[in-house]
């Protein structure tokens, strides 16, 4: 059992830290105090003892000597009792709590029983406080100020089971809590807080945020919404549900950071600001629609931010969150999850249109790691990007967990001072690569095994064309191949003079050669971004071009010889075919003549026979003559075919030798 020996109200007031100040000894008080209680039973891992306490304050007041007004008519009657130690047997009775702060009354009554199994609640909160008078009663720190009006009129009565079963008519909950024109200033807070209005409307089903209009420093917030399951959440730690609609003309997040973190964030890029893991609660289910005209975080300014935000099961989901920033626009879909608070995860889909490359690189250090060339690039880009990754304790991506990919498009960008391109310029003796413009790039890429892998893509820079592919490691190593088709005009007078001389020498030997307008070169990049290596298919540009021309001249000479031989061979074959045809034609004429003459002689022999016996003998002789004529004619044709075939074979052999 315990009991206060002192019965003066001042002894109880000294327990409250908010009013325990250095001049407390001179505070004027009056009123009586009764404070006693008990603890009885066994306390171990499985049980707890019964307990109880009573606080009774009657007709009390206090006033600081330095302040003009007092807190008066303080009456408190609180009784908390649990005879058995079973938590559900606890009974809380606030029979009376009344105080008047500079004439502003506050009254609270509350009865709660069976708080664990089925909380039975009966209570009322009534009050009206002019905050401007509070500072006339309670000392405030120097530099602090407080104004505004708080009004409360809330009543509730019934059992939690009625709400659980949806029988809201059995549970009485009604009233309103309002805050009007509340203005708070403190030296510990770098910004003023002004709540123009806030209305909370209570019902059995929900707590409705009827209106909220506030200004926190530079930032303004307007919101409406509804919180469901509030009593179940409060008494049973069940899921708290809510839906909200929030708008703002300006949201400056920098002012909500500490001065140290603000300086750190301002001095560095956005995604390396001093941050720690933000744990997403698992027992809330909130859905919010946002409409923010301007959102500022460090040096990143976002305009017309609109979209949906859902907080549920340790995860924040962003749905079609659209904004204008970095010279373009972006739509974000995805999530941030802290199911394992030591390993937060992000999974996002970004649709970016017309972002400024240099500005993006400056703002996000991660972009510099993934695409080092961005730091040296002027222009705009668009991209569709999917990625997921784990985050470290400073909310930075753990790079070896990053996966995903996307597409990147540019219309015109200029790369200047990028070390790999500087190195290529030195190798080729072409300064244009130290500052070069690319037009209409379409690049597909993916994050894989600690690298950004770029699929082959075509590029164009003025009259130069080519293709490029490769990868950049998160450790800044590079592996790229670059094929170039460079106009001769880009190589300067010295190299072109050598080329022209070689062409002239070739043509003087009877080769009609004309060199192409472009020279093809292949470059291989290695090393790191800041210490690159570049190899080309040139030992040096002039020697390679000379060798190129020499080889092409050789090819031209061989080609001309082949063409001449082919023409000669064709002539030989045509002559052979003509001779062979002539032999066949002459043989045909001779064959027909031989046959005609033989048949004519046979016919004459038969005609000249005078008697039948002679005629029979003449017929037999004529048949023999005709047969001999056919054989002679056929022999002439056969011999002519053989001779013509021999002529063709001889011509073909000569033609083949020429080829």
XYZ file of C-alpha atoms in Angstrom:
659
model
C 0.000 0.000 0.000
C 1.156 3.526 -0.631
C -0.224 6.903 0.346
C 0.922 10.499 -0.029
C 1.950 11.988 3.305
C 1.568 15.532 2.048
C -1.942 16.695 1.256
C -1.111 19.946 -0.469
C -1.820 20.221 -4.225
C 1.588 21.805 -4.790
C 3.281 18.475 -3.998
C 1.390 16.770 -6.807
C 2.001 19.633 -9.247
C 5.757 19.207 -8.800
C 5.522 15.782 -10.460
C 4.505 17.299 -13.809
C 7.703 18.134 -15.812
C 5.975 20.639 -18.075
C 5.506 23.049 -15.166
C 8.610 22.177 -13.188
C 10.682 25.335 -13.693
C 13.396 27.121 -11.746
C 10.904 29.509 -10.151
C 8.538 26.705 -9.119
C 9.208 27.418 -5.441
C 7.446 30.751 -5.757
C 4.353 29.368 -7.527
C 1.186 30.227 -5.678
C -1.059 27.192 -5.102
C -4.054 26.088 -3.076
C -6.203 22.954 -2.869
C -6.108 19.491 -1.337
C -4.617 16.212 -2.575
C -5.385 12.604 -1.737
C -3.157 10.011 -3.440
C -3.060 6.325 -2.447
C -3.027 2.819 -3.924
C -2.039 -0.840 -3.576
C -0.295 -3.738 -5.273
C -1.218 -7.259 -4.097
C -0.419 -10.689 -5.544
C 2.242 -12.667 -7.400
C 4.312 -11.099 -10.141
C 6.183 -13.453 -12.506
C 6.363 -14.443 -16.175
C 2.785 -15.752 -16.159
C 0.898 -13.580 -13.702
C 0.788 -10.070 -12.444
C -0.564 -8.805 -9.118
C -3.737 -6.889 -8.540
C -3.317 -3.146 -8.319
C -5.171 0.076 -7.796
C -4.643 3.776 -7.351
C -6.777 6.804 -6.487
C -6.073 10.448 -7.177
C -8.352 13.075 -5.656
C -7.713 16.788 -6.073
C -10.272 19.303 -4.818
C -10.680 23.037 -5.245
C -7.100 23.552 -6.436
C -5.357 26.315 -8.336
C -1.868 27.479 -9.274
C -0.413 30.758 -10.502
C 3.099 31.797 -11.421
C 4.053 35.101 -9.825
C 5.376 36.442 -13.106
C 2.148 35.679 -15.001
C -1.142 37.551 -14.824
C -3.592 34.643 -14.820
C -4.132 31.350 -12.984
C -5.396 27.836 -13.520
C -8.358 27.584 -11.181
C -11.141 25.269 -10.064
C -8.980 22.201 -10.530
C -10.926 19.103 -9.499
C -9.693 15.583 -10.296
C -11.184 12.240 -9.273
C -9.435 9.245 -10.902
C -9.722 5.627 -9.796
C -7.882 2.763 -11.552
C -8.486 -0.698 -10.109
C -7.703 -4.340 -10.896
C -8.230 -6.737 -7.977
C -7.083 -9.915 -9.772
C -4.159 -8.824 -11.937
C -5.898 -10.130 -15.080
C -5.555 -7.254 -17.606
C -9.140 -7.587 -18.799
C -10.385 -6.972 -15.242
C -8.953 -3.463 -15.188
C -11.485 -0.683 -14.541
C -10.565 2.911 -15.304
C -12.790 5.622 -13.881
C -12.094 9.277 -14.530
C -15.044 10.459 -12.528
C -14.039 14.060 -12.869
C -11.322 16.110 -14.468
C -12.010 19.824 -14.479
C -9.674 22.760 -14.908
C -10.135 26.362 -15.972
C -7.153 27.893 -17.744
C -7.557 31.637 -17.469
C -11.314 31.111 -17.496
C -11.281 28.452 -20.266
C -12.945 25.268 -18.916
C -11.918 21.710 -19.771
C -13.956 18.732 -18.549
C -13.246 15.037 -19.012
C -15.222 12.023 -17.775
C -14.408 8.454 -18.746
C -15.266 4.908 -17.707
C -13.544 1.912 -19.303
C -14.008 -1.740 -18.305
C -13.048 -5.100 -19.882
C -10.529 -3.214 -22.069
C -9.013 -6.387 -23.580
C -11.940 -8.669 -24.416
C -14.665 -6.147 -25.205
C -13.949 -2.603 -24.125
C -16.967 -0.951 -22.513
C -16.542 2.810 -22.895
C -18.527 5.691 -21.520
C -16.965 9.092 -21.704
C -17.171 12.749 -22.590
C -14.629 15.453 -23.375
C -15.748 19.057 -23.233
C -13.541 22.069 -23.486
C -12.820 25.436 -24.986
C -9.347 26.851 -24.760
C -8.126 30.184 -26.000
C -4.444 29.393 -26.508
C -3.497 33.054 -26.267
C -4.415 32.882 -22.560
C -2.407 29.700 -21.897
C 0.820 31.693 -22.019
C -0.729 33.883 -19.282
C -0.942 30.780 -17.081
C 2.041 28.550 -17.972
C 5.523 29.997 -18.628
C 6.771 29.611 -22.174
C 10.357 29.658 -23.381
C 11.679 32.958 -24.604
C 10.948 33.407 -28.279
C 7.870 31.170 -28.165
C 4.327 32.268 -28.879
C 0.943 30.534 -28.991
C -2.454 31.677 -30.203
C -5.691 30.130 -31.408
C -8.840 28.417 -30.207
C -9.403 24.704 -29.450
C -12.936 23.460 -28.899
C -13.845 19.882 -27.997
C -17.267 18.301 -27.561
C -16.979 14.539 -27.900
C -19.183 11.858 -26.347
C -19.019 8.086 -26.636
C -20.802 5.169 -24.972
C -21.022 1.485 -25.821
C -19.074 -1.724 -26.333
C -16.357 -2.434 -28.882
C -18.199 -5.605 -29.940
C -20.988 -3.453 -31.371
C -18.502 -1.757 -33.689
C -16.793 -5.072 -34.530
C -20.169 -6.486 -35.617
C -21.103 -3.358 -37.554
C -23.959 -2.537 -35.180
C -23.076 1.135 -35.082
C -26.509 2.112 -33.816
C -25.665 0.364 -30.526
C -22.570 2.516 -29.979
C -22.966 6.188 -29.313
C -20.064 8.253 -30.644
C -20.542 11.818 -31.672
C -18.981 15.188 -31.455
C -16.315 17.439 -32.854
C -12.830 18.638 -32.096
C -11.926 21.907 -33.782
C -8.813 24.033 -33.950
C -9.057 27.562 -35.329
C -6.326 30.103 -36.068
C -3.708 28.268 -34.071
C -0.293 29.928 -34.418
C 2.745 28.453 -32.702
C 6.290 29.808 -32.661
C 9.322 28.369 -30.894
C 13.046 28.978 -30.945
C 13.498 25.199 -31.231
C 11.439 25.081 -34.424
C 12.925 26.884 -37.447
C 9.461 27.592 -38.860
C 6.118 28.896 -37.591
C 3.089 26.631 -37.520
C -0.315 28.080 -38.363
C -3.446 25.926 -38.385
C -6.170 28.094 -39.864
C -8.750 25.395 -39.279
C -9.039 21.740 -38.396
C -12.299 19.883 -37.811
C -12.440 16.315 -36.540
C -15.945 14.842 -36.577
C -16.470 11.692 -34.503
C -18.926 8.882 -35.252
C -19.022 5.159 -34.367
C -17.780 4.238 -37.847
C -14.981 6.741 -38.197
C -13.212 9.932 -37.329
C -13.717 12.353 -40.203
C -11.214 15.051 -40.988
C -13.800 17.525 -42.203
C -11.255 20.211 -42.984
C -7.584 20.890 -42.442
C -5.891 24.072 -43.572
C -2.453 24.789 -42.230
C 0.790 26.533 -43.019
C 4.083 25.151 -41.735
C 6.729 27.749 -42.426
C 6.709 28.202 -46.199
C 4.561 25.130 -46.790
C 0.789 25.021 -46.902
C -1.419 21.942 -46.556
C -5.125 21.468 -47.171
C -6.665 18.076 -46.475
C -9.881 16.165 -45.920
C -10.333 12.513 -45.104
C -11.604 9.776 -42.891
C -10.048 7.405 -40.339
C -11.824 4.095 -39.787
C -11.369 1.464 -37.097
C -9.935 4.043 -34.706
C -11.286 2.505 -31.491
C -10.232 -1.022 -32.519
C -6.790 0.369 -33.281
C -6.580 2.186 -29.939
C -7.833 -0.629 -27.736
C -6.888 -3.778 -29.694
C -4.029 -2.574 -31.933
C -6.020 -3.658 -34.975
C -5.547 -2.252 -38.484
C -6.121 1.499 -38.739
C -7.695 2.499 -42.051
C -7.862 5.915 -43.616
C -8.543 7.772 -46.849
C -7.311 11.306 -47.437
C -7.188 13.974 -50.077
C -4.325 16.429 -49.721
C -3.366 19.530 -51.693
C -0.689 22.177 -51.369
C 0.503 25.230 -53.222
C 4.045 24.804 -51.870
C 5.639 21.953 -49.945
C 9.226 22.740 -48.932
C 10.608 19.591 -47.316
C 13.978 21.216 -46.622
C 12.562 23.188 -43.722
C 11.487 19.991 -41.933
C 15.044 18.667 -41.893
C 17.431 19.522 -39.074
C 19.892 22.315 -39.750
C 22.762 19.827 -39.953
C 21.015 17.510 -42.380
C 19.791 20.465 -44.418
C 23.344 21.693 -44.876
C 24.495 18.227 -45.773
C 21.684 17.715 -48.247
C 22.192 21.114 -49.843
C 25.890 20.465 -50.279
C 25.387 17.135 -52.005
C 23.033 15.516 -54.446
C 19.502 14.540 -53.530
C 19.958 10.814 -53.172
C 23.037 11.151 -50.953
C 21.497 13.479 -48.386
C 21.887 12.416 -44.760
C 19.014 9.985 -44.401
C 18.111 6.890 -42.447
C 15.644 4.110 -43.153
C 12.025 5.242 -42.858
C 10.017 2.322 -41.471
C 6.541 1.947 -42.977
C 4.010 0.864 -40.304
C 2.390 -2.505 -40.792
C -0.855 -1.807 -38.917
C -2.219 1.031 -41.038
C -4.030 1.021 -44.358
C -4.061 4.564 -45.719
C -4.981 5.740 -49.194
C -4.206 9.313 -50.173
C -4.554 11.406 -53.297
C -2.115 14.298 -53.562
C -2.125 17.496 -55.584
C 0.956 19.652 -54.900
C 1.701 22.657 -57.083
C 5.354 22.877 -56.039
C 7.414 20.366 -54.029
C 10.997 21.193 -53.005
C 13.538 18.703 -51.640
C 17.157 19.931 -51.344
C 17.895 21.455 -54.784
C 15.218 19.438 -56.607
C 12.055 21.345 -57.509
C 8.967 19.413 -58.630
C 5.829 21.070 -59.998
C 2.237 19.872 -60.451
C 2.757 16.726 -58.389
C -0.400 14.613 -58.626
C -1.159 10.983 -57.923
C -2.167 8.317 -55.480
C -0.302 7.015 -52.426
C -1.240 3.845 -50.541
C 0.361 2.786 -47.242
C -0.335 -0.819 -46.329
C 1.461 -3.878 -44.954
C 4.815 -2.133 -44.449
C 4.737 -0.780 -47.998
C 4.129 2.530 -49.749
C 2.663 2.209 -53.238
C 2.733 5.118 -55.687
C 0.100 5.054 -58.405
C 0.444 7.314 -61.473
C 2.299 9.945 -59.480
C 2.958 12.646 -62.082
C 5.201 15.668 -61.807
C 7.108 18.249 -63.822
C 10.771 18.531 -62.901
C 14.306 18.749 -64.322
C 13.000 20.515 -67.421
C 10.525 17.759 -68.298
C 7.888 15.483 -66.801
C 7.796 12.105 -65.070
C 5.196 9.509 -64.115
C 6.051 7.162 -61.244
C 4.493 3.805 -60.426
C 5.979 1.468 -57.864
C 6.616 0.767 -54.224
C 8.903 1.252 -51.233
C 8.718 -1.576 -48.683
C 10.196 -2.192 -45.228
C 8.885 -5.682 -44.551
C 12.479 -6.217 -43.411
C 13.393 -2.822 -42.000
C 17.090 -3.688 -42.277
C 16.700 -4.302 -46.010
C 14.239 -1.816 -47.521
C 13.294 -2.531 -51.116
C 12.170 -0.348 -54.004
C 10.433 -1.461 -57.184
C 9.619 1.373 -59.582
C 8.526 2.065 -63.125
C 9.427 5.532 -64.389
C 8.219 7.185 -67.545
C 10.377 10.247 -68.204
C 9.857 12.860 -70.903
C 12.350 15.587 -71.853
C 14.506 15.607 -68.719
C 17.593 17.810 -68.859
C 20.574 15.429 -68.887
C 23.066 17.614 -67.015
C 20.509 18.669 -64.401
C 19.468 15.058 -63.812
C 23.074 13.951 -63.423
C 23.830 16.770 -60.999
C 20.759 16.004 -58.895
C 21.107 12.228 -58.675
C 24.521 10.729 -57.942
C 23.115 7.286 -58.806
C 22.631 8.476 -62.403
C 26.320 9.414 -62.544
C 27.231 5.864 -61.497
C 24.908 4.221 -63.996
C 25.640 6.600 -66.892
C 28.907 8.513 -66.245
C 28.644 10.244 -69.632
C 25.579 12.139 -68.343
C 27.813 14.460 -66.321
C 29.406 15.661 -69.578
C 26.250 15.844 -71.688
C 24.038 18.754 -72.673
C 20.544 18.140 -74.020
C 17.301 16.386 -73.131
C 16.308 12.746 -72.923
C 13.218 10.607 -72.488
C 13.154 7.156 -70.951
C 10.946 4.283 -69.855
C 12.702 2.587 -66.965
C 11.884 -0.368 -64.688
C 14.132 -1.203 -61.745
C 14.170 -2.817 -58.322
C 16.828 -2.869 -55.638
C 17.539 -3.147 -51.946
C 18.501 0.007 -50.028
C 21.186 0.491 -47.413
C 20.914 2.270 -44.066
C 21.173 5.669 -45.788
C 18.383 4.911 -48.273
C 20.897 4.463 -51.102
C 20.602 1.587 -53.602
C 22.780 -1.441 -52.910
C 24.181 -1.491 -56.430
C 24.794 -5.243 -56.765
C 21.074 -5.848 -56.089
C 19.932 -3.488 -58.843
C 18.086 -5.188 -61.698
C 15.852 -3.939 -64.481
C 16.311 -1.943 -67.650
C 14.582 0.265 -70.153
C 14.789 2.464 -73.208
C 16.361 5.895 -73.645
C 15.660 8.372 -76.453
C 17.318 11.658 -77.371
C 16.844 14.050 -80.277
C 20.062 16.009 -79.945
C 22.751 15.855 -77.247
C 26.290 17.208 -77.070
C 29.048 15.345 -75.214
C 31.971 17.528 -74.178
C 35.062 16.684 -72.116
C 34.179 12.996 -71.576
C 37.512 11.249 -71.028
C 36.902 8.161 -73.245
C 35.951 10.434 -76.150
C 38.957 12.650 -75.440
C 41.123 9.551 -75.691
C 39.538 8.568 -79.015
C 40.166 12.076 -80.316
C 43.871 11.737 -79.445
C 44.163 8.321 -81.108
C 42.492 9.457 -84.344
C 43.988 12.962 -84.267
C 40.455 14.319 -84.648
C 39.524 17.013 -82.121
C 35.852 16.839 -83.099
C 35.436 13.886 -80.683
C 36.286 16.118 -77.724
C 32.979 17.906 -78.302
C 30.583 15.954 -80.434
C 26.845 16.110 -81.114
C 24.673 13.014 -81.507
C 21.188 13.089 -82.994
C 18.202 10.741 -82.723
C 19.592 8.122 -80.343
C 17.442 5.106 -79.427
C 19.166 3.013 -76.772
C 18.014 -0.181 -75.031
C 19.769 -1.073 -71.772
C 19.498 -3.362 -68.764
C 21.036 -3.698 -65.297
C 22.677 -7.085 -64.954
C 25.476 -8.554 -62.829
C 26.684 -5.197 -61.584
C 26.756 -3.541 -65.008
C 24.628 -1.377 -67.284
C 24.553 -3.342 -70.528
C 23.757 -1.384 -73.695
C 22.423 -3.198 -76.765
C 23.877 -2.229 -80.184
C 22.460 1.102 -81.330
C 22.982 3.280 -84.391
C 24.159 6.850 -84.039
C 24.705 9.844 -86.276
C 26.894 12.880 -85.773
C 26.765 15.277 -88.689
C 27.924 13.278 -91.715
C 29.532 10.596 -89.530
C 27.542 7.420 -88.805
C 28.190 4.260 -86.828
C 27.081 1.748 -84.241
C 27.966 1.272 -80.580
C 27.413 -1.377 -77.877
C 28.904 -2.461 -74.548
C 28.580 -1.954 -70.810
C 29.493 0.256 -67.848
C 30.196 -1.355 -64.475
C 28.874 0.062 -61.231
C 32.595 0.150 -60.361
C 33.038 2.558 -63.331
C 34.844 0.075 -65.593
C 33.867 0.328 -69.265
C 33.717 -2.154 -72.147
C 32.452 -0.703 -75.443
C 32.911 -1.246 -79.156
C 32.338 1.680 -81.494
C 32.201 1.386 -85.285
C 32.658 4.631 -87.197
C 32.204 5.633 -90.820
C 34.146 8.917 -91.018
C 34.072 11.197 -94.089
C 37.491 11.830 -95.705
C 36.870 15.513 -95.217
C 37.139 15.003 -91.447
C 40.758 13.784 -91.633
C 42.403 17.036 -92.754
C 44.686 17.929 -95.682
C 47.742 15.812 -94.817
C 45.975 12.471 -94.697
C 43.879 13.269 -97.755
C 46.986 14.309 -99.767
C 48.489 10.858 -99.170
C 45.226 9.232 -100.234
C 44.988 11.302 -103.414
C 48.614 10.505 -104.340
C 47.958 6.767 -103.986
C 44.855 7.013 -106.141
C 46.810 8.949 -108.816
C 49.572 6.314 -108.857
C 47.026 3.555 -109.234
C 45.230 5.314 -112.066
C 48.554 5.975 -113.849
C 48.915 2.186 -114.140
C 45.675 1.961 -116.028
C 43.390 1.365 -113.055
C 40.280 3.490 -113.128
C 39.958 3.831 -109.318
C 37.864 6.251 -107.290
C 38.139 6.216 -103.491
C 34.955 6.241 -101.359
C 33.831 9.297 -99.408
C 34.058 7.542 -95.987
C 36.672 5.516 -94.108
C 35.497 2.736 -91.760
C 37.148 2.485 -88.335
C 36.486 0.230 -85.311
C 37.347 1.407 -81.767
C 37.483 -0.689 -78.576
C 37.125 1.092 -75.200
C 38.385 -0.420 -71.928
C 39.747 0.629 -68.544
C 37.653 2.978 -66.408
C 35.668 6.129 -67.039
C 38.434 8.386 -65.751
C 41.347 6.259 -67.057
C 40.103 4.767 -70.315
C 42.008 2.772 -72.913
C 41.181 2.981 -76.627
C 42.309 0.595 -79.360
C 41.451 0.946 -83.040
C 42.020 -1.061 -86.201
C 44.576 1.683 -87.099
C 48.217 1.640 -86.106
C 47.916 5.253 -86.950
C 45.362 6.948 -89.123
C 47.579 7.851 -92.154
C 49.315 4.447 -92.484
C 46.008 2.671 -92.246
C 44.429 4.843 -94.901
C 47.424 4.247 -97.244
C 47.211 0.510 -96.655
C 43.503 0.690 -97.260
C 43.983 2.407 -100.630
C 46.810 0.035 -101.628
C 44.658 -2.971 -100.934
C 41.761 -1.494 -102.814
C 44.033 -0.696 -105.809
C 45.246 -4.305 -105.839
C 41.701 -5.477 -105.827
C 40.898 -3.086 -108.705
C 43.834 -4.355 -110.848
C 42.846 -7.969 -110.298
C 39.295 -7.069 -111.093
C 40.342 -5.392 -114.403
C 42.506 -8.380 -115.425
C 39.665 -10.703 -114.647
C 37.297 -8.584 -116.672
C 39.730 -8.544 -119.689
C 40.329 -12.312 -119.532
C 36.676 -12.960 -119.264
C 36.023 -10.874 -122.381
C 38.755 -12.729 -124.340
C 37.425 -16.086 -123.231
C 33.975 -15.080 -124.262
C 35.289 -14.098 -127.746
C 37.088 -17.432 -128.175
C 33.930 -19.320 -127.271
C 31.851 -17.240 -129.657
C 34.363 -17.847 -132.524
C 34.386 -21.566 -131.785
C 30.613 -21.671 -131.773
C 30.517 -19.869 -135.165
C 33.100 -22.282 -136.711
C 31.295 -25.308 -135.316
C 27.990 -24.054 -136.657
C 29.584 -23.482 -140.100
C 30.912 -27.065 -140.215
C 27.504 -28.443 -139.307
C 25.772 -26.238 -141.912
C 28.200 -27.244 -144.719
C 27.839 -30.904 -143.763
C 24.082 -30.613 -143.881
C 24.181 -29.154 -147.406
C 26.669 -31.823 -148.621
C 24.657 -34.609 -147.001
C 21.462 -33.519 -148.680
C 23.278 -33.143 -152.073
C 24.814 -36.643 -151.813
C 21.476 -38.158 -150.994
C 19.691 -36.260 -153.789
C 22.249 -37.264 -156.424
C 22.232 -40.906 -155.328
C 18.465 -41.161 -155.434
C 18.414 -39.444 -158.885
C 20.946 -41.969 -160.298
C 18.837 -44.858 -158.908
C 15.691 -43.496 -160.493
C 17.522 -43.114 -163.889
C 18.748 -46.714 -163.761
C 15.200 -48.031 -163.314
C 13.872 -45.786 -166.031
C 16.372 -46.966 -168.627
C 15.564 -50.676 -168.164
C 13.843 -52.007 -171.400
C 12.284 -55.330 -170.470
C 10.780 -56.789 -167.360
C 13.783 -58.879 -166.465
C 16.112 -55.870 -166.831
C 13.651 -53.773 -164.856
C 13.717 -56.215 -161.938
C 17.527 -56.135 -161.932
C 17.476 -52.304 -162.162
C 15.089 -52.048 -159.166
C 17.453 -54.078 -157.012
C 20.439 -52.035 -158.130
C 18.504 -48.780 -157.483
C 17.618 -49.854 -153.887
C 21.294 -50.519 -153.244
C 22.249 -47.104 -154.664
C 19.680 -45.378 -152.459
C 20.961 -47.199 -149.331
C 24.537 -46.247 -150.118
C 23.426 -42.609 -150.620
C 21.754 -42.605 -147.126
C 24.898 -44.039 -145.524
C 27.167 -41.464 -147.238
C 24.812 -38.590 -146.146
C 24.707 -39.834 -142.538
C 28.506 -40.216 -142.444
C 28.937 -36.638 -143.624
C 26.704 -35.373 -140.745
C 28.429 -37.541 -138.132
C 31.901 -36.422 -139.164
C 30.734 -32.798 -139.166
C 29.325 -33.149 -135.582
C 32.618 -34.582 -134.367
C 34.598 -31.799 -136.032
C 32.317 -29.093 -134.603
C 32.526 -30.618 -131.096
C 36.305 -30.675 -131.367
C 36.257 -26.991 -132.352
C 34.090 -26.140 -129.295
C 36.245 -28.220 -126.931
C 39.407 -26.527 -128.160
C 37.804 -23.096 -127.721
C 36.579 -23.948 -124.210
C 40.043 -25.127 -123.191
C 41.607 -21.862 -124.395
C 38.908 -19.822 -122.600
C 39.420 -21.714 -119.340
C 43.138 -20.994 -119.418
C 42.411 -17.275 -119.613
C 40.108 -17.405 -116.578
